[in-house]
Coordinates of C-alpha atoms and ligand atoms in Angstrom, one line a residue:
X1 CA -9.5 5.9 39.7
X2 CA -6.0 6.9 39.5
X3 CA -5.1 9.8 37.4
X4 CA -2.5 9.7 34.6
X5 CA -1.6 12.5 32.4
X6 CA -0.8 12.0 28.6
X7 CA 1.9 14.8 27.8
X8 CA 0.1 16.4 24.6
X9 CA -1.9 19.3 23.6
X10 CA -3.4 17.4 20.7
X11 CA -7.1 16.4 21.4
X12 CA -7.0 14.0 18.6
X13 CA -4.1 11.9 20.1
X14 CA -5.8 12.4 23.4
X15 CA -9.1 10.9 22.2
X16 CA -7.3 8.0 20.6
X17 CA -5.3 7.1 23.7
X18 CA -8.4 7.5 26.2
X19 CA -10.3 4.8 23.8
X20 CA -7.1 2.5 24.0
X21 CA -6.3 2.8 27.7
X22 CA -10.3 2.8 28.6
X23 CA -10.0 -0.7 30.3
X24 CA -7.1 -0.1 32.3
X25 CA -9.2 2.1 34.8
X26 CA -6.7 4.9 34.7
X27 CA -8.3 8.4 34.3
X28 CA -6.2 9.9 31.1
X29 CA -5.9 13.7 31.3
X30 CA -4.5 15.9 29.0
X31 CA -2.2 18.8 29.4
X32 CA -5.0 21.4 29.0
X33 CA -6.9 19.5 31.8
X34 CA -3.9 20.0 34.4
X35 CA -3.6 23.8 33.3
X36 CA -0.3 23.3 31.5
X37 CA -0.7 25.5 28.5
X38 CA 3.0 25.9 27.9
X39 CA 5.0 24.1 25.2
X40 CA 7.1 21.4 26.9
X41 CA 10.8 21.7 26.0
X42 CA 12.1 18.8 23.7
X43 CA 15.9 19.4 23.5
X44 CA 17.4 16.1 23.9
X45 CA 19.7 14.4 21.2
X46 CA 17.6 11.1 21.3
X47 CA 13.9 10.0 20.7
X48 CA 14.2 8.3 24.2
X49 CA 15.7 11.5 25.8
X50 CA 13.0 13.5 24.4
X51 CA 10.1 11.3 25.6
X52 CA 11.8 11.2 29.1
X53 CA 12.3 15.0 29.2
X54 CA 8.5 15.5 28.6
X55 CA 7.1 13.1 31.0
X56 CA 9.4 14.2 33.8
X57 CA 8.7 17.7 33.1
X58 CA 5.2 17.2 34.0
X59 CA 5.7 15.0 36.8
X60 CA 8.4 17.4 38.5
X61 CA 6.5 20.8 37.6
X62 CA 2.6 19.6 37.9
X63 CA 3.0 16.6 40.4
X64 CA 1.1 14.2 38.1
X65 CA 2.1 10.7 37.0
X66 CA 2.5 11.0 33.2
X67 CA 3.4 9.5 30.1
X68 CA 4.6 10.9 26.7
X69 CA 5.5 9.8 23.3
X70 CA 8.1 10.7 20.8
X71 CA 8.3 9.2 17.3
X72 CA 11.2 9.6 14.7
X73 CA 11.7 8.0 11.0
X74 CA 15.4 6.6 11.0
X75 CA 16.8 5.9 7.5
X76 CA 20.0 3.8 7.4
X77 CA 21.5 5.4 4.4
X78 CA 21.3 8.7 6.2
X79 CA 22.8 7.3 9.3
X80 CA 19.8 7.4 11.2
X81 CA 18.3 10.8 10.1
X82 CA 15.9 12.4 10.2
X83 CA 15.6 10.7 13.6
X84 CA 14.8 13.3 16.5
X85 CA 14.7 16.0 13.8
X86 CA 11.7 14.3 11.9
X87 CA 9.3 17.3 12.7
X88 CA 11.5 19.9 11.7
X89 CA 13.9 18.1 9.2
X90 CA 13.7 20.7 6.5
X91 CA 13.8 23.6 9.0
X92 CA 11.8 25.2 11.8
X93 CA 8.2 25.4 10.8
X94 CA 8.7 23.0 7.7
X95 CA 5.8 21.3 6.6
X96 CA 5.1 17.5 5.9
X97 CA 5.8 18.3 2.2
X98 CA 8.9 20.2 2.8
X99 CA 10.3 17.4 5.0
X100 CA 9.4 14.6 2.3
X101 CA 11.1 16.8 -0.5
X102 CA 14.2 16.9 1.5
X103 CA 14.1 13.3 2.3
X104 CA 13.5 12.4 -1.4
X105 CA 16.3 14.7 -2.6
X106 CA 19.0 13.3 -0.1
X107 CA 17.9 9.9 -1.1
X108 CA 18.2 10.3 -4.7
X109 CA 20.0 7.7 -6.5
X110 CA 20.8 6.0 -3.0
X111 CA 19.9 2.1 -3.5
X112 CA 19.8 1.4 0.2
X113 CA 16.2 2.5 1.0
X114 CA 15.8 0.7 4.5
X115 CA 14.2 2.8 7.1
X116 CA 12.3 2.5 10.3
X117 CA 9.7 4.3 12.3
X118 CA 10.3 4.5 16.0
X119 CA 8.2 5.4 18.7
X120 CA 9.2 5.5 22.5
X121 CA 6.6 6.0 25.3
X122 CA 8.0 7.3 28.6
X123 CA 5.9 6.5 31.6
X124 CA 6.8 8.3 34.9
X125 CA 4.8 6.6 38.0
X126 CA 5.6 7.8 41.4
X127 CA 9.0 9.1 40.1
X128 CA 10.0 5.9 38.6
X129 CA 10.5 5.6 34.7
X130 CA 9.4 2.9 32.2
X131 CA 10.0 3.1 28.7
X132 CA 8.0 1.1 25.9
X133 CA 9.3 0.9 22.3
X134 CA 7.6 0.2 19.0
X135 CA 9.4 -0.1 15.8
X136 CA 8.1 -1.0 12.2
X137 CA 10.8 -1.5 9.6
X138 CA 10.3 -0.7 5.9
X139 CA 11.6 1.3 3.0
X140 CA 11.8 4.8 1.7
X141 CA 10.0 5.1 -1.9
X142 CA 11.1 7.1 -4.7
X143 CA 8.0 8.9 -5.1
X144 CA 4.8 9.6 -2.9
X145 CA 1.9 7.2 -2.9
X146 CA -1.3 7.7 -1.1
X147 CA -3.4 10.5 0.6
X148 CA -4.1 9.5 4.0
X149 CA -2.1 9.6 7.4
X150 CA 0.6 12.3 7.9
X151 CA 4.2 13.0 8.1
X152 CA 6.3 10.7 6.1
X153 CA 3.4 8.3 5.5
X154 CA 3.4 8.7 1.6
X155 CA 7.0 7.6 1.1
X156 CA 7.1 4.7 3.8
X157 CA 6.3 1.2 2.6
X158 CA 6.1 -1.1 5.7
X159 CA 8.0 -4.5 5.2
X160 CA 5.7 -7.2 4.3
X161 CA 2.8 -4.8 2.8
X162 CA 2.3 -3.5 -0.7
X163 CA 0.6 -0.4 0.5
X164 CA 2.2 2.8 2.1
X165 CA 1.2 3.9 5.4
X166 CA -0.8 6.6 3.3
X167 CA -2.5 4.2 1.2
X168 CA -3.8 1.8 3.9
X169 CA -6.7 2.1 6.0
X170 CA -6.2 4.0 9.5
X171 CA -7.2 0.8 11.2
X172 CA -4.6 -1.2 9.8
X173 CA -2.0 1.4 10.1
X174 CA -2.8 1.5 13.8
X175 CA -2.5 -2.1 14.6
X176 CA 0.9 -2.5 12.6
X177 CA 2.4 0.9 13.5
X178 CA 5.4 1.8 15.7
X179 CA 2.9 3.9 17.7
X180 CA 0.3 1.1 17.9
X181 CA 3.1 -1.3 19.1
X182 CA 4.4 1.0 21.8
X183 CA 0.9 1.8 23.0
X184 CA -0.1 -1.9 23.2
X185 CA 3.0 -2.3 25.6
X186 CA 1.9 0.6 27.6
X187 CA -1.7 -0.9 27.8
X188 CA -0.4 -4.2 28.9
X189 CA 1.7 -2.7 31.6
X190 CA -1.0 -0.6 32.9
X191 CA -3.5 -3.4 33.1
X192 CA -1.1 -5.6 35.0
X193 CA -0.6 -2.7 37.4
X194 CA -4.1 -2.4 38.2
X195 CA -4.4 -6.3 38.6
X196 CA -1.5 -6.2 41.2
X197 CA -3.5 -3.8 43.6
Ligands
IMP1 P1 5.9 13.1 17.2 O1 6.9 12.7 18.1 O2 4.7 12.0 17.2 O3 5.3 14.5 17.1 O4 6.4 12.8 15.8 C1 7.6 13.6 15.3 C2 7.5 13.6 13.5 O5 7.6 12.4 13.2 C3 6.2 14.3 13.0 O6 6.1 15.7 13.0 C4 6.1 13.2 11.9 O7 6.7 14.1 10.6 C5 6.9 12.1 12.0 N1 6.0 11.1 12.4 C6 5.6 10.5 13.5 N2 4.5 9.5 13.4 C7 4.5 9.4 12.1 C8 3.7 8.4 11.4 O8 3.0 7.6 11.9 N3 3.8 8.5 10.1 C9 4.6 9.5 9.3 N4 5.3 10.3 10.2 C10 5.2 10.3 11.4

């Protein structure tokens, strides 16, 4: 079985991706499995750049084929912000609640509520990079709704649905979400790679 590293320290993300990629016949390892205990730098100005930086970091330093993901919320009226700063929009160490508060304050009295979540997965196989993108369009509500999920889920209403990401079941969110779509593309690519052999 070919080994493939998922550049994350998060065991929940790792468990989820292992289930999704089970049928590809790649053995999915986490950063801890390869002795990478350091934080990987994410210093690029774009989501694509950060995803790329993480997977090349592992490939170059540890010598493993690798993939990584990076996600951001892009709000049209805020010129694409918080974007690459989504995790730390209200400052270094900000909580999800702090970030939501900042977005809602900035969106106060703004009529254009259009926003999208974007996930980019960067896969580096034998030094060559492939990227897979997942986008879900929607709008930013004026107040929070729902208790599930994480991050900006309570204020994000995906287009065509009447439940926020924090109100819908995790199963439904996984199917329609940015991350779900990008992961599906990765799955299809890896499945095809195996068939080519
Ligand atoms: P990451 O690249 O997956 O670490 O995501 C960066 C940040 O984007 C997170 O800290 C969250 O604030 C936000 N985010 C990513 N995915 C989601 C999601 O599915 N729902 C809500 N917020 C998200």
